[in-house]
Amino acid sequence: MGRVVKNLGLYLVLILLVVTMVNMFLTPEETQRQYDEISYSQFLSELEAGHIRILQIRNNNQPGESSAAVIQGEMQNGQRFLTYGLEAGKLADKAAALGVMVTVEAPQKSTWWGSLLTTLFPTLLLMGVWLYFLYSMQGGGRVMSFSKSKAKLFLDNRPKVTFADVAGCDESKEELQEVIHFLKSPEKFTRLGAKVPRGVLLVGPPGTGKTLLARAAAGEANVPFFCASGSDFVEMFVGVGAARVRDLFAQAKRYQPCIIFIDEMDAVGRHRGAGLGGGHDEREQTLNQLLVELDGFDGSDSSILIAATNRPDILDPALLRPGRFDRHITMDRPDVRGREAILKVHMKEKAFDNDVDVSILARRTPGLVGADLENLINEAALLAARHDKDKIGMEELEEGIERVMAGPERRSRLISEKEKKIIAYHEVGHAMVAKVLPDSDPVHKISIIPRGHAALGYTLQLPEEDRFLTSRSDLINRIAILLSGRVAEELVFGDVTSGAANDLDRATQTARQMVTELGMSEKLGLVKLGNKREEIFLGRDIAEDRNYSEEIAYAIDQEVKGIIDACYSKARNILGERRELMDKIASVLLEREVLDGSEFEALMKGDTVDSDGAAPDEAVPPLPESRGDGLPRNGLLA
Ligand code: ADP
Ligand code: MG
Ligand code: ZN
């Protein structure tokens, strides 16, 4: 309906525009263009000479006013002329006496509304166009509902997701369960004088199932569910966001008890007074309004606010205080059992071969979150369909894991024999050093098939067990493993390539962290150097606060360089002593393109592997785990 009116309005404006244009161009004066304008005296002499055939006299003014009349006519030779004269009446008599055909036009009566229209019309038109643009800028037909909240209300059409669809985060589910119990039977809690949590904040990295869990809560609770996103409140005009918050809570009040869910909370809940360009009035007002609503002035509310964010660090502290978002539910990256459960959820409605073992898949996917695991299963299903299979097999799932971790294989990328050789030595270098150094994660796979958009080859290390602490020697070993690709290139070819850029980046980062954050440098001691500073405007840290002098900065650089150099020579020694073995493994890798963990193990022991790649694939590392210390792991080495 609104749309029709809008379109109709547009057409009306367009038609009016065209009509005025035509009107403006077709006024009588303009149509007289083909008449030659001549002087009055020339006209008189032409008249005397009898050259004029037809004469037309038109007086545009009101009668009584003495002013010029328009005189136009045609000469005997067909030439048309135009001039202006004063005594039009006498002229007509004279011309008629000379035998010219004379017509006199009555003065045009210009009505008052006509002149009003011609003077006002352009102004009205301009105003119309301006209003139209203003109208459409504010989102079409919603001029009047600008301050209405954009939250979606679900009553009976609530999401069908339940807690059974969310796997591997039992603690989080338990916490939410309690909130839901409250919504269902508040008297049980209020009887004991317990206050109900007003706000629940779901915190965790992207893809860990925060949105999913909130939707499941709505599905379980069986109460009305308002769903909004933080960005719904963000508007260019000051006060609109606050009005929307007010509106949302006012609506919620009518439906209580209910759940309000705000996804991506950081869009509104950002720390006040932060950011570039001062002010940020709009966001602050919105946040203030939210705080007020959360306090629930009359205390009679029984609606619950659930919010999700992956940046709890930038939220305003006032939001997090008790009485507001006092329940924080952390959605962590799932552990091996969690991954197994999530995989099972997503495998439910698909057909799998009998040899598919979910626990093996779970162990091979350290660090992946729920969204990755879902994607993995989907990739495997797509591959199986491409292979024209009825069931998804382990082969497709393995490929799915690698696709999710490193991107799709790109066999079509043409790589010359020489480059292939360099890549093979590079990867074998990584793998051998990883194997030789004690306590490093076992090598699961080496490949020289390009993947994704960057990796030309890769070595996959999978950790053996949960690790929450990392020792200094572990870190040194990691750096050595990272550098060993470069070392291999240098040892074998006497030259180095750009292929080690990512390795060097990660190695340097780790070394710097050791020195500045972990107190692992003897020279600089246990001081934490530098603070990560949030660059609010970009939402990520691009700058570091330096809380140390130039001398210390120099010392840090020296220390980092020292660590890197030491690790480099360590890797060089390891590979230098095993040059022949490296040649042998590299040649097998060149031929086979992919080596799995057990094959590599055998080759390292000096055995040979049969070239048809029939090595048994039982080498599942027991219980790999990736979470914990937050340091870059070697995992996937490019
Ligand atoms: P976010 O934490 O970024 O909001 P989502 O909740 O949107 O992540 O998760 C994205 C998708 O990943 C979900 O739709 C779901 O299919 C899958 N997923 C994530 N975590 C889980 C989980 N714990 N159990 C089952 N599926 C999950
Ligand atoms: Mg989300
Ligand atoms: Zn490398």
PDB file of N, CA and C in Angstrom, residues 65-151:
ATOM      1  N   GLU A  65      -3.997  50.170 -20.021  1.00  0.00           N
ATOM      2  CA  GLU A  65      -2.569  50.399 -19.810  1.00  0.00           C
ATOM      3  C   GLU A  65      -1.936  50.707 -21.157  1.00  0.00           C
ATOM      4  N   SER A  66      -1.167  51.725 -21.203  1.00  0.00           N
ATOM      5  CA  SER A  66      -0.517  52.021 -22.474  1.00  0.00           C
ATOM      6  C   SER A  66       0.851  51.376 -22.465  1.00  0.00           C
ATOM      7  N   SER A  67       0.911  50.395 -23.283  1.00  0.00           N
ATOM      8  CA  SER A  67       2.236  49.774 -23.372  1.00  0.00           C
ATOM      9  C   SER A  67       2.331  49.055 -24.703  1.00  0.00           C
ATOM     10  N   ALA A  68       3.461  48.550 -25.003  1.00  0.00           N
ATOM     11  CA  ALA A  68       3.742  48.079 -26.354  1.00  0.00           C
ATOM     12  C   ALA A  68       2.862  46.900 -26.748  1.00  0.00           C
ATOM     13  N   ALA A  69       2.457  46.900 -28.021  1.00  0.00           N
ATOM     14  CA  ALA A  69       1.730  45.766 -28.552  1.00  0.00           C
ATOM     15  C   ALA A  69       2.680  44.968 -29.421  1.00  0.00           C
ATOM     16  N   VAL A  70       2.366  43.678 -29.522  1.00  0.00           N
ATOM     17  CA  VAL A  70       3.184  42.822 -30.384  1.00  0.00           C
ATOM     18  C   VAL A  70       2.615  42.911 -31.792  1.00  0.00           C
ATOM     19  N   ILE A  71       3.456  43.238 -32.741  1.00  0.00           N
ATOM     20  CA  ILE A  71       2.997  43.354 -34.122  1.00  0.00           C
ATOM     21  C   ILE A  71       3.760  42.325 -34.926  1.00  0.00           C
ATOM     22  N   GLN A  72       3.036  41.409 -35.520  1.00  0.00           N
ATOM     23  CA  GLN A  72       3.735  40.446 -36.355  1.00  0.00           C
ATOM     24  C   GLN A  72       2.965  40.274 -37.656  1.00  0.00           C
ATOM     25  N   GLY A  73       3.675  39.840 -38.656  1.00  0.00           N
ATOM     26  CA  GLY A  73       2.976  39.713 -39.931  1.00  0.00           C
ATOM     27  C   GLY A  73       3.845  39.062 -40.982  1.00  0.00           C
ATOM     28  N   GLU A  74       3.328  39.096 -42.205  1.00  0.00           N
ATOM     29  CA  GLU A  74       4.044  38.445 -43.286  1.00  0.00           C
ATOM     30  C   GLU A  74       4.140  39.421 -44.442  1.00  0.00           C
ATOM     31  N   MET A  75       5.311  39.451 -45.044  1.00  0.00           N
ATOM     32  CA  MET A  75       5.488  40.340 -46.194  1.00  0.00           C
ATOM     33  C   MET A  75       5.018  39.626 -47.455  1.00  0.00           C
ATOM     34  N   GLN A  76       5.001  40.394 -48.543  1.00  0.00           N
ATOM     35  CA  GLN A  76       4.574  39.824 -49.830  1.00  0.00           C
ATOM     36  C   GLN A  76       5.484  38.680 -50.237  1.00  0.00           C
ATOM     37  N   ASN A  77       6.784  38.812 -49.910  1.00  0.00           N
ATOM     38  CA  ASN A  77       7.735  37.763 -50.314  1.00  0.00           C
ATOM     39  C   ASN A  77       7.754  36.577 -49.347  1.00  0.00           C
ATOM     40  N   GLY A  78       6.836  36.573 -48.405  1.00  0.00           N
ATOM     41  CA  GLY A  78       6.723  35.425 -47.505  1.00  0.00           C
ATOM     42  C   GLY A  78       7.547  35.539 -46.251  1.00  0.00           C
ATOM     43  N   GLN A  79       8.377  36.568 -46.165  1.00  0.00           N
ATOM     44  CA  GLN A  79       9.201  36.726 -44.968  1.00  0.00           C
ATOM     45  C   GLN A  79       8.320  37.141 -43.795  1.00  0.00           C
ATOM     46  N   ARG A  80       8.573  36.506 -42.654  1.00  0.00           N
ATOM     47  CA  ARG A  80       7.788  36.857 -41.472  1.00  0.00           C
ATOM     48  C   ARG A  80       8.586  37.812 -40.601  1.00  0.00           C
ATOM     49  N   PHE A  81       7.868  38.703 -39.990  1.00  0.00           N
ATOM     50  CA  PHE A  81       8.582  39.680 -39.174  1.00  0.00           C
ATOM     51  C   PHE A  81       7.850  39.895 -37.866  1.00  0.00           C
ATOM     52  N   LEU A  82       8.569  40.541 -36.943  1.00  0.00           N
ATOM     53  CA  LEU A  82       8.011  40.821 -35.624  1.00  0.00           C
ATOM     54  C   LEU A  82       8.594  42.135 -35.135  1.00  0.00           C
ATOM     55  N   THR A  83       7.711  42.954 -34.563  1.00  0.00           N
ATOM     56  CA  THR A  83       8.202  44.194 -33.972  1.00  0.00           C
ATOM     57  C   THR A  83       7.233  44.621 -32.880  1.00  0.00           C
ATOM     58  N   TYR A  84       7.595  45.642 -32.178  1.00  0.00           N
ATOM     59  CA  TYR A  84       6.715  46.119 -31.115  1.00  0.00           C
ATOM     60  C   TYR A  84       6.374  47.570 -31.389  1.00  0.00           C
ATOM     61  N   GLY A  85       5.103  47.941 -31.187  1.00  0.00           N
ATOM     62  CA  GLY A  85       4.712  49.321 -31.454  1.00  0.00           C
ATOM     63  C   GLY A  85       3.821  49.853 -30.351  1.00  0.00           C
ATOM     64  N   LEU A  86       3.577  51.181 -30.356  1.00  0.00           N
ATOM     65  CA  LEU A  86       2.809  51.769 -29.269  1.00  0.00           C
ATOM     66  C   LEU A  86       1.352  52.002 -29.658  1.00  0.00           C
ATOM     67  N   GLU A  87       1.098  52.865 -30.607  1.00  0.00           N
ATOM     68  CA  GLU A  87      -0.279  53.223 -30.934  1.00  0.00           C
ATOM     69  C   GLU A  87      -0.897  52.155 -31.817  1.00  0.00           C
ATOM     70  N   ALA A  88      -1.213  51.023 -31.212  1.00  0.00           N
ATOM     71  CA  ALA A  88      -1.640  49.869 -31.994  1.00  0.00           C
ATOM     72  C   ALA A  88      -2.956  50.124 -32.739  1.00  0.00           C
ATOM     73  N   GLY A  89      -3.868  50.887 -32.103  1.00  0.00           N
ATOM     74  CA  GLY A  89      -5.177  51.142 -32.705  1.00  0.00           C
ATOM     75  C   GLY A  89      -5.060  51.908 -34.025  1.00  0.00           C
ATOM     76  N   LYS A  90      -4.298  52.976 -33.978  1.00  0.00           N
ATOM     77  CA  LYS A  90      -4.131  53.800 -35.185  1.00  0.00           C
ATOM     78  C   LYS A  90      -3.429  53.028 -36.272  1.00  0.00           C
ATOM     79  N   LEU A  91      -2.466  52.250 -35.845  1.00  0.00           N
ATOM     80  CA  LEU A  91      -1.683  51.460 -36.800  1.00  0.00           C
ATOM     81  C   LEU A  91      -2.588  50.497 -37.561  1.00  0.00           C
ATOM     82  N   ALA A  92      -3.532  49.880 -36.833  1.00  0.00           N
ATOM     83  CA  ALA A  92      -4.438  48.922 -37.465  1.00  0.00           C
ATOM     84  C   ALA A  92      -5.269  49.615 -38.552  1.00  0.00           C
ATOM     85  N   ASP A  93      -5.793  50.806 -38.234  1.00  0.00           N
ATOM     86  CA  ASP A  93      -6.589  51.550 -39.207  1.00  0.00           C
ATOM     87  C   ASP A  93      -5.781  51.878 -40.454  1.00  0.00           C
ATOM     88  N   LYS A  94      -4.571  52.337 -40.164  1.00  0.00           N
ATOM     89  CA  LYS A  94      -3.719  52.766 -41.276  1.00  0.00           C
ATOM     90  C   LYS A  94      -3.413  51.588 -42.194  1.00  0.00           C
ATOM     91  N   ALA A  95      -3.058  50.477 -41.585  1.00  0.00           N
ATOM     92  CA  ALA A  95      -2.688  49.302 -42.375  1.00  0.00           C
ATOM     93  C   ALA A  95      -3.878  48.791 -43.187  1.00  0.00           C
ATOM     94  N   ALA A  96      -5.048  48.804 -42.533  1.00  0.00           N
ATOM     95  CA  ALA A  96      -6.239  48.323 -43.236  1.00  0.00           C
ATOM     96  C   ALA A  96      -6.533  49.210 -44.439  1.00  0.00           C
ATOM     97  N   ALA A  97      -6.306  50.530 -44.252  1.00  0.00           N
ATOM     98  CA  ALA A  97      -6.528  51.461 -45.351  1.00  0.00           C
ATOM     99  C   ALA A  97      -5.578  51.176 -46.499  1.00  0.00           C
ATOM    100  N   LEU A  98      -4.385  50.665 -46.178  1.00  0.00           N
ATOM    101  CA  LEU A  98      -3.390  50.361 -47.209  1.00  0.00           C
ATOM    102  C   LEU A  98      -3.648  49.001 -47.861  1.00  0.00           C
ATOM    103  N   GLY A  99      -4.707  48.339 -47.455  1.00  0.00           N
ATOM    104  CA  GLY A  99      -5.072  47.074 -48.091  1.00  0.00           C
ATOM    105  C   GLY A  99      -4.377  45.864 -47.488  1.00  0.00           C
ATOM    106  N   VAL A 100      -3.849  46.023 -46.300  1.00  0.00           N
ATOM    107  CA  VAL A 100      -3.229  44.872 -45.632  1.00  0.00           C
ATOM    108  C   VAL A 100      -4.311  44.141 -44.859  1.00  0.00           C
ATOM    109  N   MET A 101      -4.173  42.831 -44.805  1.00  0.00           N
ATOM    110  CA  MET A 101      -5.149  42.088 -44.031  1.00  0.00           C
ATOM    111  C   MET A 101      -4.748  42.154 -42.560  1.00  0.00           C
ATOM    112  N   VAL A 102      -5.607  42.777 -41.744  1.00  0.00           N
ATOM    113  CA  VAL A 102      -5.246  43.033 -40.349  1.00  0.00           C
ATOM    114  C   VAL A 102      -6.129  42.215 -39.425  1.00  0.00           C
ATOM    115  N   THR A 103      -5.528  41.580 -38.479  1.00  0.00           N
ATOM    116  CA  THR A 103      -6.321  40.968 -37.412  1.00  0.00           C
ATOM    117  C   THR A 103      -5.815  41.527 -36.096  1.00  0.00           C
ATOM    118  N   VAL A 104      -6.762  41.755 -35.214  1.00  0.00           N
ATOM    119  CA  VAL A 104      -6.375  42.242 -33.884  1.00  0.00           C
ATOM    120  C   VAL A 104      -6.829  41.209 -32.858  1.00  0.00           C
ATOM    121  N   GLU A 105      -5.894  40.795 -32.049  1.00  0.00           N
ATOM    122  CA  GLU A 105      -6.239  39.778 -31.050  1.00  0.00           C
ATOM    123  C   GLU A 105      -6.629  40.448 -29.755  1.00  0.00           C
ATOM    124  N   ALA A 106      -7.627  39.922 -29.147  1.00  0.00           N
ATOM    125  CA  ALA A 106      -8.031  40.475 -27.854  1.00  0.00           C
ATOM    126  C   ALA A 106      -6.932  40.227 -26.834  1.00  0.00           C
ATOM    127  N   PRO A 107      -6.814  41.132 -25.899  1.00  0.00           N
ATOM    128  CA  PRO A 107      -5.795  40.922 -24.863  1.00  0.00           C
ATOM    129  C   PRO A 107      -6.093  39.649 -24.062  1.00  0.00           C
ATOM    130  N   GLN A 108      -5.017  38.888 -23.746  1.00  0.00           N
ATOM    131  CA  GLN A 108      -5.216  37.641 -22.998  1.00  0.00           C
ATOM    132  C   GLN A 108      -5.559  37.972 -21.567  1.00  0.00           C
ATOM    133  N   LYS A 109      -6.674  37.390 -21.134  1.00  0.00           N
ATOM    134  CA  LYS A 109      -7.048  37.615 -19.741  1.00  0.00           C
ATOM    135  C   LYS A 109      -6.220  36.669 -18.878  1.00  0.00           C
ATOM    136  N   SER A 110      -5.372  37.197 -18.035  1.00  0.00           N
ATOM    137  CA  SER A 110      -4.658  36.292 -17.143  1.00  0.00           C
ATOM    138  C   SER A 110      -5.388  36.275 -15.820  1.00  0.00           C
ATOM    139  N   THR A 111      -5.891  35.084 -15.479  1.00  0.00           N
ATOM    140  CA  THR A 111      -6.654  34.977 -14.242  1.00  0.00           C
ATOM    141  C   THR A 111      -5.718  35.011 -13.046  1.00  0.00           C
ATOM    142  N   TRP A 112      -6.263  35.365 -11.907  1.00  0.00           N
ATOM    143  CA  TRP A 112      -5.405  35.475 -10.719  1.00  0.00           C
ATOM    144  C   TRP A 112      -4.814  34.136 -10.332  1.00  0.00           C
ATOM    145  N   TRP A 113      -5.635  33.061 -10.486  1.00  0.00           N
ATOM    146  CA  TRP A 113      -5.078  31.758 -10.083  1.00  0.00           C
ATOM    147  C   TRP A 113      -4.049  31.280 -11.087  1.00  0.00           C
ATOM    148  N   GLY A 114      -4.232  31.718 -12.345  1.00  0.00           N
ATOM    149  CA  GLY A 114      -3.251  31.334 -13.357  1.00  0.00           C
ATOM    150  C   GLY A 114      -1.888  31.911 -13.038  1.00  0.00           C
ATOM    151  N   SER A 115      -1.899  33.198 -12.700  1.00  0.00           N
ATOM    152  CA  SER A 115      -0.600  33.815 -12.425  1.00  0.00           C
ATOM    153  C   SER A 115      -0.007  33.265 -11.138  1.00  0.00           C
ATOM    154  N   LEU A 116      -0.891  32.945 -10.195  1.00  0.00           N
ATOM    155  CA  LEU A 116      -0.406  32.370  -8.944  1.00  0.00           C
ATOM    156  C   LEU A 116       0.284  31.043  -9.224  1.00  0.00           C
ATOM    157  N   LEU A 117      -0.390  30.265 -10.073  1.00  0.00           N
ATOM    158  CA  LEU A 117       0.142  28.947 -10.378  1.00  0.00           C
ATOM    159  C   LEU A 117       1.506  29.062 -11.060  1.00  0.00           C
ATOM    160  N   THR A 118       1.565  29.975 -12.054  1.00  0.00           N
ATOM    161  CA  THR A 118       2.831  30.067 -12.782  1.00  0.00           C
ATOM    162  C   THR A 118       3.954  30.567 -11.896  1.00  0.00           C
ATOM    163  N   THR A 119       3.642  31.396 -10.908  1.00  0.00           N
ATOM    164  CA  THR A 119       4.721  31.861 -10.041  1.00  0.00           C
ATOM    165  C   THR A 119       5.031  30.860  -8.942  1.00  0.00           C
ATOM    166  N   LEU A 120       3.998  30.218  -8.416  1.00  0.00           N
ATOM    167  CA  LEU A 120       4.224  29.326  -7.277  1.00  0.00           C
ATOM    168  C   LEU A 120       4.631  27.914  -7.683  1.00  0.00           C
ATOM    169  N   PHE A 121       4.199  27.560  -8.880  1.00  0.00           N
ATOM    170  CA  PHE A 121       4.374  26.161  -9.258  1.00  0.00           C
ATOM    171  C   PHE A 121       5.817  25.658  -9.158  1.00  0.00           C
ATOM    172  N   PRO A 122       6.784  26.367  -9.722  1.00  0.00           N
ATOM    173  CA  PRO A 122       8.163  25.859  -9.630  1.00  0.00           C
ATOM    174  C   PRO A 122       8.605  25.665  -8.185  1.00  0.00           C
ATOM    175  N   THR A 123       8.208  26.572  -7.322  1.00  0.00           N
ATOM    176  CA  THR A 123       8.587  26.453  -5.913  1.00  0.00           C
ATOM    177  C   THR A 123       7.984  25.199  -5.299  1.00  0.00           C
ATOM    178  N   LEU A 124       6.687  25.018  -5.601  1.00  0.00           N
ATOM    179  CA  LEU A 124       6.016  23.829  -5.064  1.00  0.00           C
ATOM    180  C   LEU A 124       6.689  22.561  -5.551  1.00  0.00           C
ATOM    181  N   LEU A 125       7.032  22.587  -6.824  1.00  0.00           N
ATOM    182  CA  LEU A 125       7.660  21.416  -7.423  1.00  0.00           C
ATOM    183  C   LEU A 125       8.971  21.093  -6.712  1.00  0.00           C
ATOM    184  N   LEU A 126       9.774  22.118  -6.513  1.00  0.00           N
ATOM    185  CA  LEU A 126      11.056  21.918  -5.842  1.00  0.00           C
ATOM    186  C   LEU A 126      10.851  21.336  -4.451  1.00  0.00           C
ATOM    187  N   MET A 127       9.869  21.909  -3.750  1.00  0.00           N
ATOM    188  CA  MET A 127       9.611  21.433  -2.401  1.00  0.00           C
ATOM    189  C   MET A 127       9.179  19.968  -2.409  1.00  0.00           C
ATOM    190  N   GLY A 128       8.364  19.635  -3.406  1.00  0.00           N
ATOM    191  CA  GLY A 128       7.893  18.251  -3.531  1.00  0.00           C
ATOM    192  C   GLY A 128       9.050  17.284  -3.713  1.00  0.00           C
ATOM    193  N   VAL A 129       9.942  17.653  -4.627  1.00  0.00           N
ATOM    194  CA  VAL A 129      11.089  16.790  -4.897  1.00  0.00           C
ATOM    195  C   VAL A 129      11.934  16.635  -3.634  1.00  0.00           C
ATOM    196  N   TRP A 130      12.115  17.735  -2.955  1.00  0.00           N
ATOM    197  CA  TRP A 130      12.940  17.724  -1.742  1.00  0.00           C
ATOM    198  C   TRP A 130      12.312  16.820  -0.676  1.00  0.00           C
ATOM    199  N   LEU A 131      11.012  16.967  -0.517  1.00  0.00           N
ATOM    200  CA  LEU A 131      10.313  16.150   0.475  1.00  0.00           C
ATOM    201  C   LEU A 131      10.397  14.675   0.118  1.00  0.00           C
ATOM    202  N   TYR A 132      10.284  14.427  -1.176  1.00  0.00           N
ATOM    203  CA  TYR A 132      10.323  13.044  -1.611  1.00  0.00           C
ATOM    204  C   TYR A 132      11.654  12.401  -1.235  1.00  0.00           C
ATOM    205  N   PHE A 133      12.739  13.142  -1.476  1.00  0.00           N
ATOM    206  CA  PHE A 133      14.051  12.580  -1.172  1.00  0.00           C
ATOM    207  C   PHE A 133      14.231  12.384   0.323  1.00  0.00           C
ATOM    208  N   LEU A 134      13.751  13.338   1.067  1.00  0.00           N
ATOM    209  CA  LEU A 134      13.842  13.235   2.516  1.00  0.00           C
ATOM    210  C   LEU A 134      13.120  11.980   2.997  1.00  0.00           C
ATOM    211  N   TYR A 135      11.985  11.779   2.400  1.00  0.00           N
ATOM    212  CA  TYR A 135      11.119  10.659   2.744  1.00  0.00           C
ATOM    213  C   TYR A 135      11.806   9.339   2.447  1.00  0.00           C
ATOM    214  N   SER A 136      12.381   9.245   1.245  1.00  0.00           N
ATOM    215  CA  SER A 136      12.976   7.959   0.890  1.00  0.00           C
ATOM    216  C   SER A 136      14.285   7.753   1.635  1.00  0.00           C
ATOM    217  N   MET A 137      14.947   8.842   2.024  1.00  0.00           N
ATOM    218  CA  MET A 137      16.194   8.701   2.756  1.00  0.00           C
ATOM    219  C   MET A 137      15.947   8.078   4.117  1.00  0.00           C
ATOM    220  N   GLN A 138      14.806   8.396   4.665  1.00  0.00           N
ATOM    221  CA  GLN A 138      14.524   7.884   6.000  1.00  0.00           C
ATOM    222  C   GLN A 138      13.892   6.506   5.964  1.00  0.00           C
ATOM    223  N   GLY A 139      14.120   5.795   4.872  1.00  0.00           N
ATOM    224  CA  GLY A 139      13.666   4.413   4.814  1.00  0.00           C
ATOM    225  C   GLY A 139      12.236   4.282   4.368  1.00  0.00           C
ATOM    226  N   GLY A 140      11.920   4.960   3.277  1.00  0.00           N
ATOM    227  CA  GLY A 140      10.618   4.763   2.659  1.00  0.00           C
ATOM    228  C   GLY A 140       9.489   5.146   3.576  1.00  0.00           C
ATOM    229  N   GLY A 141       8.578   4.222   3.757  1.00  0.00           N
ATOM    230  CA  GLY A 141       7.347   4.553   4.460  1.00  0.00           C
ATOM    231  C   GLY A 141       7.490   4.627   5.960  1.00  0.00           C
ATOM    232  N   ARG A 142       8.728   4.642   6.439  1.00  0.00           N
ATOM    233  CA  ARG A 142       8.849   4.560   7.891  1.00  0.00           C
ATOM    234  C   ARG A 142       9.192   5.891   8.530  1.00  0.00           C
ATOM    235  N   VAL A 143       8.824   6.959   7.880  1.00  0.00           N
ATOM    236  CA  VAL A 143       9.131   8.255   8.472  1.00  0.00           C
ATOM    237  C   VAL A 143       8.544   8.340   9.869  1.00  0.00           C
ATOM    238  N   MET A 144       7.343   7.836   9.962  1.00  0.00           N
ATOM    239  CA  MET A 144       6.661   7.979  11.239  1.00  0.00           C
ATOM    240  C   MET A 144       7.119   6.954  12.266  1.00  0.00           C
ATOM    241  N   SER A 145       7.669   5.832  11.792  1.00  0.00           N
ATOM    242  CA  SER A 145       8.050   4.791  12.746  1.00  0.00           C
ATOM    243  C   SER A 145       9.564   4.741  12.910  1.00  0.00           C
ATOM    244  N   PHE A 146      10.180   5.853  12.718  1.00  0.00           N
ATOM    245  CA  PHE A 146      11.638   5.928  12.748  1.00  0.00           C
ATOM    246  C   PHE A 146      12.197   5.483  14.090  1.00  0.00           C
ATOM    247  N   SER A 147      11.503   5.817  15.123  1.00  0.00           N
ATOM    248  CA  SER A 147      12.038   5.519  16.442  1.00  0.00           C
ATOM    249  C   SER A 147      11.508   4.205  16.995  1.00  0.00           C
ATOM    250  N   LYS A 148      10.807   3.452  16.152  1.00  0.00           N
ATOM    251  CA  LYS A 148      10.340   2.137  16.588  1.00  0.00           C
ATOM    252  C   LYS A 148      11.512   1.163  16.574  1.00  0.00           C
ATOM    253  N   SER A 149      11.520   0.250  17.505  1.00  0.00           N
ATOM    254  CA  SER A 149      12.604  -0.712  17.526  1.00  0.00           C
ATOM    255  C   SER A 149      12.426  -1.680  16.371  1.00  0.00           C
ATOM    256  N   LYS A 150      13.559  -2.155  15.871  1.00  0.00           N
ATOM    257  CA  LYS A 150      13.485  -3.059  14.728  1.00  0.00           C
ATOM    258  C   LYS A 150      13.470  -4.514  15.183  1.00  0.00           C
ATOM    259  N   ALA A 151      13.356  -4.731  16.463  1.00  0.00           N
ATOM    260  CA  ALA A 151      13.419  -6.098  16.974  1.00  0.00           C
ATOM    261  C   ALA A 151      12.263  -6.921  16.423  1.00  0.00           C
TER     262      ALA A 151
END
